[in-house]
Amino acid sequence: MGDYLIVGEKAGSSVAGARSTVLRDQCRDRGFTLRSLGPRLWLAARGPRPLKTLTVGAWILVGDVLNRSHRHLDPASDIEPHSYEKKLFGRFWGRFVGVRLRGEAIDAALRDPSGSLECVTWHDDDLILVGSDIPAWIAHTLPTPTRINFDRVGQALIDPLRVWSELLLDGPRAVLPGSIMALPAKEPGALLWRPDVFARRSDRWDIAPAAAADLLMTSIDEAVTGLSSLSACIGCEVSGGLDSSVVASSLAIAAKDKVRLWLNAWGEDPGADERRYVEDLARCLDITPVCVPRPRGSLSEADLLSLSQGVRPGLNALDGSYDAAWASQWRSAGVEAVMTGKGGDSVLIQAATADVFTDRFRSQGWRSILSPDLPGLARLNQRSVWSLIAEARRRPGTLPSHDSAGPDWVRPATLKEGASAAHPWLAPTSASGSARSHQIAGIASGVSFSAPSRQTAVVDVLHPLLAQPVVETALSLSPWQLTLGARDRGLVRRAFASRLPPSIIHRRSKGEMTAFYGRLLAQSLPVLRPWLLDGRLAREGLLDVATLDQTLKSEVLLWRGGFGEIMTTAALEGWVRVWEDRLDQAAQTRKA
């Protein structure tokens, strides 16, 4: 979507205007488009598509703001704190941040619940800054001392969801999705939108499957239609899987004439080649997809450093060769924005595990054992009905967070005793069961798909299944409704059965890339081994070097895989190196 920087001058500062002018000139020199938002406030933006602004009351919203077709909760009471902003989240959806004007100064920032547009803020005696990133050229404006928080880095090694919660820096602050923060920021923001609020909407838990399927389809169509209205030339990923096919079928109805390229990447391993499903989809939707081989390569130190140039580690940029190849395809086709099916596994609940019944048992008690879906769920998980019931009885309490021990090369002491939940949406007050907690954790980590990558630098990447209308609908339905009791993403399969070919609706397998990524890691060992074994994380004592040394061997990688965990660790290593250098350079700039 692009980068932005909002700069507000503090009233009464004698040098704020001069410093603001210097920043404006720096932004202009780097290709930003500047726009005045007030006498002491301006916006700089650049990227694949210009950012829009919309004034709503005292708020200036920056980004894509779309009107809601259907609201799922009654408007907030006027006596509630931040009732106006809660109503704003009920009236609009999209991908936006906002700043609130009080007189000529800004006194608050907010971020829409999707979190698709990053929002960090920092300040000094003269200026308040709100932006999508803190690049090197502006790092000298950070408060002193700004430093890397290695406790949080260690916790992120164990649970990468923490990357998308608090920043791994002490100094600047992140405005989390669905929250508001007073400016200048001295305290954490207040959450105005929480997934568990929608998850407690039990008035929908007894509606018939057909009605639930209609609600889900309507919300997906709303998201696809709204997002497709933002661009004239669209591309669409078609992996051959269920989620991307659902999005493609909705896009074919909403804006087929805008689509310049339907794109599939296939791997050389049998499990990584899904072209037969893409061919079935093409016949069903009357489209002509382009299928290209997945690029092969190895990693260089420059690749690893480039992963994490942003304010957060680059977990959306782990497969740089793939991103670069697809960016080239989109650019050649004249595509401005791309639709994906990412996030569907979490939002629509791919894992029809025993946790689905546990959540139902917590909600309905012993009445749940009469469910006709229970035997099917037991068979799917190769369990007995009685073992599912016994497990549900043993696990009645809230499971507020990811169950994650982390990779075996992370030192156990890295996760400090008494550490907070991985994300505020998973705090103990959320009172969610296990299946719901994993769904919410997946939604929280879904912001990663909008983070910087070689694709997002070229095109606007859109994820309708993570849009607010879809997320709120999925949360308002129970896990057993979304799985039809015993089928991964069962409800969306039913909802789109008339739009998609039977081979995709009834498909039980998923694309398998383990062997592909195992080879990539094995070919990159000459770079990865010194990068991690002799790196900053190891010197900080966060890694068990002996265990990692045994893991980083070609025969182990080809057998076990582990691409995600290893590349997450490599990205965090790169982020630490980048930010240590960036903060050192910023300190020198301030002294000069």
Coordinates of C-alpha atoms in Angstrom, one line a residue:
M1 CA 0.0 0.0 0.0
G2 CA 3.0 2.3 0.5
D3 CA 4.7 4.3 3.2
Y4 CA 3.5 7.4 5.0
L5 CA 4.7 9.8 7.6
I6 CA 2.5 12.3 9.5
V7 CA 4.3 15.1 11.2
G8 CA 2.7 17.4 13.8
E9 CA 4.4 20.4 15.3
K10 CA 4.1 20.9 19.1
A11 CA 2.5 24.3 20.0
G12 CA 4.9 26.7 21.7
S13 CA 8.1 25.2 20.3
S14 CA 10.4 27.8 18.8
V15 CA 12.2 25.4 16.5
A16 CA 9.4 23.0 15.5
G17 CA 8.7 24.8 12.3
A18 CA 12.4 24.7 11.2
R19 CA 12.8 21.0 12.0
S20 CA 9.5 20.3 10.3
T21 CA 10.7 22.0 7.1
V22 CA 13.9 19.9 7.1
L23 CA 11.8 16.7 7.3
R24 CA 9.6 17.9 4.5
D25 CA 12.6 18.5 2.3
Q26 CA 14.0 15.1 3.1
C27 CA 10.6 13.4 2.3
R28 CA 10.4 15.3 -1.0
D29 CA 13.9 14.2 -1.9
R30 CA 13.0 10.6 -1.4
G31 CA 10.0 10.6 -3.7
F32 CA 7.2 11.3 -1.2
T33 CA 4.1 13.3 -2.1
L34 CA 3.4 16.0 0.5
R35 CA 0.0 17.2 1.6
S36 CA -0.9 19.8 4.3
L37 CA -3.4 18.5 6.9
G38 CA -3.5 21.7 8.9
P39 CA -1.4 24.7 9.9
R40 CA 1.0 22.5 12.0
L41 CA 0.3 19.1 10.4
W42 CA 1.4 17.4 7.2
L43 CA 1.4 14.0 5.5
A44 CA 4.1 12.5 3.2
A45 CA 3.2 9.4 1.3
R46 CA 4.6 7.1 -1.5
G47 CA 4.0 3.7 -2.8
P48 CA 2.2 1.7 -5.5
R49 CA -1.0 3.7 -5.0
P50 CA -1.5 7.2 -3.5
L51 CA -2.9 7.3 0.0
K52 CA -6.3 9.0 0.3
T53 CA -7.5 11.1 3.2
L54 CA -11.0 11.5 4.7
T55 CA -12.1 13.9 7.5
V56 CA -14.6 12.4 9.9
G57 CA -15.4 14.8 12.7
A58 CA -12.1 15.7 14.4
W59 CA -10.4 12.7 12.8
I60 CA -8.3 12.7 9.6
L61 CA -8.3 9.2 8.3
V62 CA -5.4 8.2 6.0
G63 CA -5.7 5.1 3.7
D64 CA -8.7 3.2 2.2
V65 CA -11.9 3.9 4.0
L66 CA -15.0 1.9 2.9
N67 CA -18.6 2.1 4.1
R68 CA -20.0 -0.9 5.9
S69 CA -22.8 -2.7 4.2
H70 CA -23.7 -4.8 7.3
R71 CA -23.0 -4.0 11.0
H72 CA -22.8 -6.9 13.4
L73 CA -23.0 -5.0 16.7
D74 CA -25.2 -2.2 18.0
P75 CA -23.5 1.2 18.1
A76 CA -21.6 2.0 21.2
S77 CA -23.4 3.9 24.0
D78 CA -22.6 7.6 24.0
I79 CA -21.5 7.3 27.7
E80 CA -18.8 4.7 26.9
P81 CA -15.2 5.8 26.7
H82 CA -14.2 6.5 23.1
S83 CA -17.8 5.9 21.9
Y84 CA -17.3 8.0 18.8
E85 CA -14.3 6.0 17.7
K86 CA -16.1 2.7 18.4
K87 CA -18.9 3.9 16.2
L88 CA -16.4 4.9 13.6
F89 CA -15.1 1.3 13.5
G90 CA -18.7 0.2 13.1
R91 CA -19.5 2.6 10.3
F92 CA -16.3 2.1 8.2
W93 CA -13.9 -0.6 7.3
G94 CA -10.8 -0.8 5.1
R95 CA -7.1 -0.2 5.6
F96 CA -6.5 3.1 7.4
V97 CA -5.0 5.0 10.3
G98 CA -6.2 8.2 11.7
V99 CA -5.0 11.2 13.7
R100 CA -7.3 13.5 15.8
L101 CA -7.0 17.3 15.8
R102 CA -7.5 19.4 18.9
G103 CA -7.0 22.9 17.8
E104 CA -3.9 22.9 15.6
A105 CA -2.3 19.9 17.3
I106 CA -2.8 16.2 17.1
D107 CA -3.7 14.5 20.3
A108 CA -4.5 10.9 19.3
A109 CA -3.9 8.2 16.7
L110 CA -6.0 5.1 15.8
R111 CA -5.6 2.1 13.5
D112 CA -8.4 0.2 11.9
P113 CA -9.0 -3.4 13.1
S114 CA -7.5 -5.1 10.1
G115 CA -4.1 -3.6 10.9
S116 CA -3.2 -3.6 7.2
L117 CA -1.5 -0.2 7.5
E118 CA 1.3 -0.1 10.0
C119 CA 1.2 2.6 12.6
V120 CA 4.1 3.6 14.9
T121 CA 4.5 6.9 16.8
W122 CA 7.3 8.7 18.6
H123 CA 8.0 12.3 19.7
D124 CA 10.5 14.7 21.1
D125 CA 10.3 18.2 22.5
D126 CA 9.3 19.7 19.1
L127 CA 7.5 17.2 16.9
I128 CA 5.0 14.3 17.1
L129 CA 5.5 11.7 14.3
V130 CA 3.2 8.9 13.2
G131 CA 4.3 6.6 10.4
S132 CA 4.4 3.2 8.7
D133 CA 8.1 2.8 9.3
I134 CA 11.2 4.3 10.8
P135 CA 13.8 4.2 8.0
A136 CA 17.5 5.1 8.6
W137 CA 17.2 8.6 7.3
I138 CA 14.7 9.6 10.0
A139 CA 16.0 7.5 12.9
H140 CA 17.8 10.5 14.4
T141 CA 14.3 11.8 15.4
L142 CA 13.7 8.9 17.7
P143 CA 13.7 9.6 21.5
T144 CA 16.8 8.9 23.5
P145 CA 17.5 6.3 24.5
T146 CA 15.8 4.1 21.9
R147 CA 17.2 0.6 22.2
I148 CA 16.5 -3.0 21.2
N149 CA 14.6 -5.0 23.8
F150 CA 16.3 -8.3 23.8
D151 CA 13.8 -9.9 26.2
R152 CA 11.1 -9.3 23.5
V153 CA 13.4 -10.5 20.8
G154 CA 13.8 -13.8 22.7
Q155 CA 10.1 -14.1 23.2
A156 CA 9.5 -13.5 19.5
L157 CA 11.9 -16.4 18.7
I158 CA 9.6 -18.7 20.7
D159 CA 6.3 -17.2 19.4
P160 CA 6.6 -15.1 16.2
L161 CA 3.1 -13.7 16.9
R162 CA 4.9 -11.3 19.3
V163 CA 6.5 -9.6 16.3
W164 CA 3.1 -8.1 15.5
S165 CA 2.3 -6.9 19.0
E166 CA 4.6 -4.6 20.9
L167 CA 7.6 -3.3 19.0
L168 CA 10.9 -5.0 19.7
L169 CA 12.3 -1.5 20.4
D170 CA 12.0 0.5 23.6
G171 CA 11.2 4.1 22.6
P172 CA 8.7 4.4 19.8
R173 CA 5.3 2.8 20.3
A174 CA 3.0 0.8 18.0
V175 CA -0.7 1.6 17.7
L176 CA -2.2 -1.9 17.6
P177 CA -5.1 -2.8 15.2
G178 CA -8.4 -1.6 16.5
S179 CA -6.9 0.7 19.1
I180 CA -6.5 4.3 20.0
M181 CA -3.4 6.0 21.5
A182 CA -3.1 9.4 23.1
L183 CA -0.4 11.6 21.7
P184 CA 2.4 12.3 22.5
A185 CA 2.5 8.6 23.4
K186 CA 3.5 7.9 26.9
E187 CA 1.3 4.9 27.7
P188 CA 0.0 1.9 25.7
G189 CA -3.1 2.5 23.6
A190 CA -6.6 1.4 24.5
L191 CA -8.3 -1.5 22.5
L192 CA -11.6 -0.3 21.1
W193 CA -12.1 -3.4 18.9
R194 CA -11.5 -6.9 20.3
P195 CA -12.1 -10.3 18.5
D196 CA -13.6 -11.9 21.7
V197 CA -16.4 -9.3 21.7
F198 CA -17.6 -10.7 18.4
A199 CA -16.8 -14.3 19.5
R200 CA -19.2 -14.0 22.4
R201 CA -22.1 -13.2 20.1
S202 CA -24.0 -16.4 20.9
D203 CA -27.3 -15.3 19.2
R204 CA -25.8 -16.7 16.0
W205 CA -24.7 -20.0 17.3
D206 CA -28.0 -21.8 16.8
I207 CA -28.8 -20.6 13.3
A208 CA -29.1 -23.2 10.5
P209 CA -26.0 -24.1 8.5
A210 CA -27.6 -22.6 5.3
A211 CA -28.2 -19.3 7.0
A212 CA -24.7 -19.2 8.5
A213 CA -23.2 -20.1 5.0
D214 CA -25.2 -17.2 3.5
L215 CA -23.8 -14.8 6.1
L216 CA -20.3 -15.9 5.4
M217 CA -20.6 -15.6 1.6
T218 CA -22.2 -12.2 1.9
S219 CA -19.3 -10.9 4.1
I220 CA -16.7 -12.3 1.7
D221 CA -18.5 -10.8 -1.3
E222 CA -18.6 -7.4 0.5
A223 CA -14.9 -7.5 1.2
V224 CA -13.9 -8.5 -2.3
T225 CA -16.3 -6.0 -3.9
G226 CA -15.0 -3.2 -1.6
L227 CA -11.3 -3.9 -2.1
S228 CA -11.7 -4.4 -5.9
S229 CA -13.2 -0.9 -6.2
L230 CA -9.9 0.6 -5.1
S231 CA -8.0 -0.2 -8.3
A232 CA -8.6 -0.3 -12.0
C233 CA -6.1 -3.1 -12.9
I234 CA -6.2 -6.2 -10.6
G235 CA -4.3 -9.4 -10.4
C236 CA -5.4 -12.5 -8.5
E237 CA -3.4 -15.4 -7.0
V238 CA -4.9 -18.8 -7.8
S239 CA -2.9 -21.4 -5.9
G240 CA -5.5 -24.2 -6.5
G241 CA -6.3 -24.2 -2.8
L242 CA -9.7 -23.5 -1.3
D243 CA -9.1 -20.0 0.1
S244 CA -7.6 -18.5 -3.1
S245 CA -10.4 -20.1 -5.1
V246 CA -13.1 -18.6 -2.9
V247 CA -11.6 -15.2 -3.4
A248 CA -11.2 -15.7 -7.1
S249 CA -14.8 -16.8 -7.5
S250 CA -16.1 -13.7 -5.7
L251 CA -13.7 -11.5 -7.8
A252 CA -15.0 -13.1 -11.0
I253 CA -18.5 -11.8 -10.1
A254 CA -17.5 -8.4 -8.6
A255 CA -14.8 -7.2 -11.1
K256 CA -13.8 -9.8 -13.6
D257 CA -13.3 -7.1 -16.3
K258 CA -10.6 -5.5 -14.1
V259 CA -8.5 -8.6 -13.7
R260 CA -5.3 -8.4 -15.9
L261 CA -3.7 -11.6 -14.6
W262 CA -4.7 -14.8 -12.7
L263 CA -1.4 -16.2 -11.5
N264 CA -0.3 -19.6 -10.2
A265 CA 3.1 -20.8 -9.1
W266 CA 3.8 -24.5 -9.2
G267 CA 6.7 -26.5 -7.6
E268 CA 8.5 -29.4 -9.1
D269 CA 7.5 -31.8 -6.3
P270 CA 4.1 -33.6 -6.8
G271 CA 2.6 -32.0 -3.7
A272 CA 3.7 -28.6 -4.8
D273 CA 2.1 -28.8 -8.2
E274 CA -1.6 -27.8 -8.0
R275 CA -2.2 -27.0 -11.6
R276 CA -4.9 -29.6 -12.1
Y277 CA -7.0 -27.8 -9.5
V278 CA -6.3 -24.5 -11.2
E279 CA -7.4 -25.9 -14.5
D280 CA -10.7 -27.0 -12.9
L281 CA -11.1 -23.6 -11.4
A282 CA -10.4 -21.9 -14.8
R283 CA -13.1 -23.9 -16.5
C284 CA -15.6 -23.2 -13.7
L285 CA -15.0 -19.4 -13.7
D286 CA -14.2 -19.0 -17.4
I287 CA -10.8 -17.5 -16.7
T288 CA -7.3 -18.0 -18.2
P289 CA -4.7 -18.4 -15.5
V290 CA -0.9 -18.1 -16.1
C291 CA 1.1 -20.9 -14.4
V292 CA 4.8 -20.3 -13.8
P293 CA 7.4 -22.5 -12.1
R294 CA 8.4 -21.5 -8.6
P295 CA 11.8 -19.9 -8.8
R296 CA 14.7 -21.7 -7.3
G297 CA 17.8 -20.2 -5.7
S298 CA 19.8 -19.8 -2.5
L299 CA 20.2 -17.1 0.1
S300 CA 23.0 -14.5 0.3
E301 CA 24.0 -12.3 3.2
A302 CA 22.5 -9.4 1.3
D303 CA 19.2 -11.3 1.1
L304 CA 19.2 -11.9 4.8
L305 CA 19.9 -8.2 5.6
S306 CA 17.3 -7.0 3.2
L307 CA 14.6 -9.1 5.0
S308 CA 14.3 -6.8 8.0
Q309 CA 14.9 -3.2 7.1
G310 CA 11.6 -2.1 8.6
V311 CA 10.5 -1.3 12.1
R312 CA 9.5 -5.0 12.5
P313 CA 11.4 -8.1 11.5
G314 CA 10.6 -9.0 7.8
L315 CA 8.5 -12.2 8.3
N316 CA 6.5 -11.4 5.2
A317 CA 9.6 -11.4 3.0
L318 CA 11.1 -14.8 3.9
D319 CA 10.9 -16.1 0.3
G320 CA 12.6 -13.3 -1.6
S321 CA 13.0 -15.1 -4.9
Y322 CA 9.3 -15.9 -5.0
D323 CA 8.4 -12.3 -4.2
A324 CA 10.7 -10.9 -6.8
A325 CA 9.4 -13.2 -9.5
W326 CA 5.8 -12.4 -8.7
A327 CA 6.5 -8.7 -8.5
S328 CA 8.0 -8.9 -12.0
Q329 CA 4.9 -10.8 -13.3
W330 CA 2.5 -8.2 -11.8
R331 CA 4.5 -5.3 -13.2
S332 CA 4.7 -6.8 -16.7
A333 CA 0.9 -7.2 -16.7
G334 CA 0.2 -3.6 -15.6
V335 CA -1.3 -4.8 -12.3
E336 CA -1.9 -2.2 -9.6
A337 CA -3.4 -4.4 -6.9
V338 CA -3.4 -8.1 -6.1
M339 CA -6.0 -10.3 -4.4
T340 CA -4.9 -13.3 -2.3
G341 CA -6.7 -15.9 -0.2
K342 CA -4.2 -15.5 2.7
G343 CA -5.6 -15.7 6.2
G344 CA -8.4 -18.2 5.3
D345 CA -6.8 -21.1 7.2
S346 CA -7.2 -19.1 10.4
V347 CA -10.3 -17.0 9.9
L348 CA -12.4 -19.9 8.5
I349 CA -10.8 -22.6 10.8
Q350 CA -8.8 -25.0 8.7
A351 CA -8.0 -27.3 11.7
A352 CA -11.1 -29.3 12.6
T353 CA -9.3 -30.7 15.7
A354 CA -10.5 -32.0 19.1
D355 CA -10.4 -28.3 20.2
V356 CA -13.5 -27.6 18.2
F357 CA -15.5 -30.0 20.4
T358 CA -13.7 -28.7 23.6
D359 CA -15.0 -25.2 22.8
R360 CA -18.5 -26.6 22.2
F361 CA -18.4 -28.5 25.5
R362 CA -17.3 -25.3 27.3
S363 CA -20.3 -23.5 25.7
Q364 CA -23.1 -26.1 25.8
G365 CA -22.0 -28.5 28.5
W366 CA -23.2 -32.1 28.4
R367 CA -25.7 -31.1 25.7
S368 CA -22.8 -31.0 23.3
I369 CA -22.3 -34.8 23.4
L370 CA -25.6 -35.2 21.6
S371 CA -24.2 -33.4 18.5
P372 CA -24.5 -35.6 15.4
D373 CA -21.1 -34.2 14.3
L374 CA -19.2 -35.7 17.2
P375 CA -18.6 -39.1 15.7
G376 CA -17.3 -37.6 12.5
L377 CA -14.9 -35.3 14.3
A378 CA -13.6 -38.3 16.3
R379 CA -13.0 -40.3 13.1
L380 CA -11.3 -37.3 11.5
N381 CA -8.8 -37.1 14.4
Q382 CA -8.5 -40.9 14.7
R383 CA -9.8 -40.7 18.2
S384 CA -12.7 -42.2 20.1
V385 CA -15.7 -40.1 21.0
W386 CA -15.1 -40.8 24.7
S387 CA -11.5 -39.5 24.5
L388 CA -12.7 -36.2 23.0
I389 CA -15.2 -35.9 25.9
A390 CA -12.6 -36.7 28.5
E391 CA -10.2 -34.1 27.0
A392 CA -13.0 -31.5 26.9
R393 CA -13.7 -32.1 30.6
R394 CA -10.0 -31.8 31.5
R395 CA -9.6 -28.5 29.6
P396 CA -12.5 -26.4 30.6
G397 CA -10.5 -23.2 31.3
T398 CA -9.4 -20.3 29.1
L399 CA -6.5 -20.9 26.8
P400 CA -5.5 -17.3 26.1
S401 CA -2.4 -17.8 23.9
H402 CA -0.6 -19.8 21.4
D403 CA 0.6 -23.1 22.7
S404 CA 4.3 -22.7 21.6
A405 CA 7.5 -24.1 23.0
G406 CA 9.4 -22.6 20.2
P407 CA 12.2 -24.2 18.2
D408 CA 14.5 -26.6 20.1
W409 CA 17.5 -24.3 19.5
V410 CA 16.0 -21.4 21.5
R411 CA 17.2 -21.5 25.1
P412 CA 14.3 -22.3 27.5
A413 CA 15.1 -19.4 29.7
T414 CA 14.5 -17.0 26.8
L415 CA 10.7 -16.8 27.6
K416 CA 10.7 -15.0 30.9
E417 CA 8.5 -16.3 33.7
G418 CA 5.4 -14.2 33.9
A419 CA 5.7 -12.9 30.4
S420 CA 2.5 -11.3 29.0
A421 CA 0.3 -12.9 26.5
A422 CA 1.7 -12.9 23.0
H423 CA -0.8 -10.4 21.9
P424 CA -3.4 -8.2 23.8
W425 CA -6.2 -9.9 21.9
L426 CA -5.2 -13.1 23.6
A427 CA -5.1 -11.7 27.2
P428 CA -6.8 -13.8 29.9
T429 CA -9.8 -11.5 29.9
S430 CA -10.6 -12.7 26.4
A431 CA -12.0 -15.9 27.9
S432 CA -11.8 -17.8 24.6
G433 CA -11.6 -21.6 24.2
S434 CA -8.7 -23.3 22.5
A435 CA -10.1 -23.5 19.0
R436 CA -11.2 -19.9 19.2
S437 CA -7.9 -18.8 20.7
H438 CA -6.0 -20.3 17.8
Q439 CA -8.4 -18.6 15.4
I440 CA -7.8 -15.2 17.1
A441 CA -4.1 -15.8 17.1
G442 CA -4.2 -16.4 13.4
I443 CA -6.1 -13.3 12.8
A444 CA -3.6 -11.3 14.9
S445 CA -0.7 -12.7 12.9
G446 CA -2.6 -12.0 9.7
V447 CA -1.2 -8.4 9.7
S448 CA 2.1 -10.0 8.6
F449 CA 0.8 -10.5 5.1
S450 CA 0.6 -6.8 4.7
A451 CA 4.1 -6.1 5.9
P452 CA 6.8 -5.0 3.5
S453 CA 8.1 -7.4 0.8
R454 CA 9.4 -7.2 -2.7
Q455 CA 5.8 -7.7 -3.9
T456 CA 4.3 -4.9 -1.7
A457 CA 6.9 -2.5 -3.1
V458 CA 5.4 -3.0 -6.6
V459 CA 1.7 -3.6 -6.1
D460 CA -1.0 -3.1 -3.5
V461 CA -1.5 -6.6 -2.0
L462 CA -5.1 -7.2 -0.7
H463 CA -6.3 -9.9 1.6
P464 CA -10.1 -10.0 1.6
L465 CA -10.4 -13.0 4.0
L466 CA -8.6 -10.8 6.6
A467 CA -10.9 -7.8 6.0
Q468 CA -13.1 -6.6 8.9
P469 CA -16.4 -7.7 7.4
V470 CA -15.2 -11.3 7.0
V471 CA -13.3 -11.5 10.3
E472 CA -16.3 -10.2 12.3
T473 CA -18.7 -12.6 10.6
A474 CA -16.4 -15.6 11.2
L475 CA -15.9 -14.6 14.9
S476 CA -19.6 -14.3 15.4
L477 CA -20.1 -17.9 14.3
S478 CA -18.9 -20.7 16.6
P479 CA -15.9 -23.0 15.7
W480 CA -18.3 -25.9 15.3
Q481 CA -20.4 -23.9 12.8
L482 CA -17.3 -22.9 10.8
T483 CA -16.2 -26.5 10.6
L484 CA -19.8 -28.0 10.3
G485 CA -18.7 -29.9 13.4
A486 CA -16.1 -32.1 11.6
R487 CA -14.7 -30.6 8.4
D488 CA -11.9 -28.1 7.9
R489 CA -13.4 -24.9 6.7
G490 CA -16.6 -26.8 6.3
L491 CA -18.9 -23.8 6.3
V492 CA -17.1 -21.9 3.5
R493 CA -17.1 -25.1 1.4
R494 CA -20.9 -25.2 1.8
A495 CA -21.3 -21.5 1.1
F496 CA -19.3 -21.7 -2.2
A497 CA -20.3 -25.1 -3.4
S498 CA -22.3 -23.6 -6.3
R499 CA -19.4 -21.4 -7.4
L500 CA -16.4 -23.8 -7.3
P501 CA -15.6 -27.1 -8.9
P502 CA -16.2 -30.2 -6.9
S503 CA -12.5 -31.1 -7.0
I504 CA -11.7 -28.0 -4.9
I505 CA -14.8 -28.2 -2.6
H506 CA -14.1 -31.8 -1.7
R507 CA -10.3 -31.5 -1.7
R508 CA -8.7 -32.7 1.5
S509 CA -5.0 -32.2 0.7
K510 CA -3.0 -28.9 0.7
G511 CA -0.1 -27.8 -1.4
E512 CA 3.1 -29.2 0.2
M513 CA 6.3 -27.1 -0.1
T514 CA 8.4 -28.8 2.6
A515 CA 10.8 -30.5 0.2
F516 CA 11.2 -27.3 -1.9
Y517 CA 12.1 -25.2 1.1
G518 CA 14.3 -27.9 2.6
R519 CA 16.4 -27.8 -0.6
L520 CA 16.5 -24.0 -0.4
L521 CA 17.8 -24.1 3.1
A522 CA 20.3 -26.8 2.3
Q523 CA 21.7 -24.8 -0.6
S524 CA 22.0 -21.7 1.6
L525 CA 23.9 -23.4 4.5
P526 CA 27.3 -21.7 3.6
V527 CA 25.6 -18.4 4.4
L528 CA 23.0 -19.5 7.1
R529 CA 25.5 -21.3 9.4
P530 CA 27.8 -18.3 10.1
W531 CA 24.9 -15.9 10.0
L532 CA 23.2 -17.7 12.9
L533 CA 25.9 -19.6 14.8
D534 CA 28.2 -16.5 15.0
G535 CA 25.5 -13.9 15.1
R536 CA 24.1 -11.4 17.5
L537 CA 21.3 -13.6 18.8
A538 CA 23.9 -16.3 19.7
R539 CA 26.1 -13.7 21.4
E540 CA 23.1 -12.5 23.5
G541 CA 22.7 -16.1 24.7
L542 CA 19.2 -16.5 23.1
L543 CA 20.2 -19.5 21.0
D544 CA 21.5 -23.0 21.9
V545 CA 24.3 -23.0 19.5
A546 CA 25.1 -26.7 19.8
T547 CA 21.6 -27.7 19.0
L548 CA 21.3 -25.2 16.1
D549 CA 24.6 -26.5 14.8
Q550 CA 23.1 -30.0 14.5
T551 CA 20.0 -28.6 12.9
L552 CA 21.8 -26.6 10.2
K553 CA 23.0 -29.7 8.2
S554 CA 21.7 -30.6 4.8
E555 CA 20.6 -34.1 5.7
V556 CA 18.6 -32.8 8.6
L557 CA 16.9 -30.0 6.6
L558 CA 16.0 -32.2 3.7
W559 CA 14.4 -34.6 6.2
R560 CA 12.8 -32.3 8.8
G561 CA 12.3 -29.1 6.9
G562 CA 11.8 -26.3 9.4
F563 CA 12.0 -23.4 6.8
G564 CA 9.6 -21.2 8.8
E565 CA 11.4 -21.5 12.1
I566 CA 14.9 -21.2 10.7
M567 CA 14.0 -18.2 8.4
T568 CA 12.2 -16.5 11.3
T569 CA 15.3 -16.8 13.4
A570 CA 17.4 -15.5 10.4
A571 CA 15.1 -12.6 10.0
L572 CA 15.3 -11.7 13.7
E573 CA 19.1 -11.9 13.4
G574 CA 19.0 -9.5 10.5
W575 CA 16.7 -7.1 12.2
V576 CA 19.0 -6.9 15.3
R577 CA 22.0 -6.2 13.0
V578 CA 20.1 -3.6 11.0
W579 CA 18.8 -1.8 14.1
E580 CA 22.0 -1.8 16.0
D581 CA 23.7 -0.1 13.1
R582 CA 20.7 2.2 12.6
L583 CA 20.7 3.4 16.2
D584 CA 24.5 3.9 16.2
Q585 CA 24.2 6.0 13.0
A586 CA 21.3 8.0 14.5
A587 CA 23.4 8.7 17.6
Q588 CA 26.2 10.0 15.5
T589 CA 23.8 12.2 13.5
R590 CA 22.5 13.8 16.7
K591 CA 26.0 14.6 17.8
A592 CA 27.0 16.1 14.5

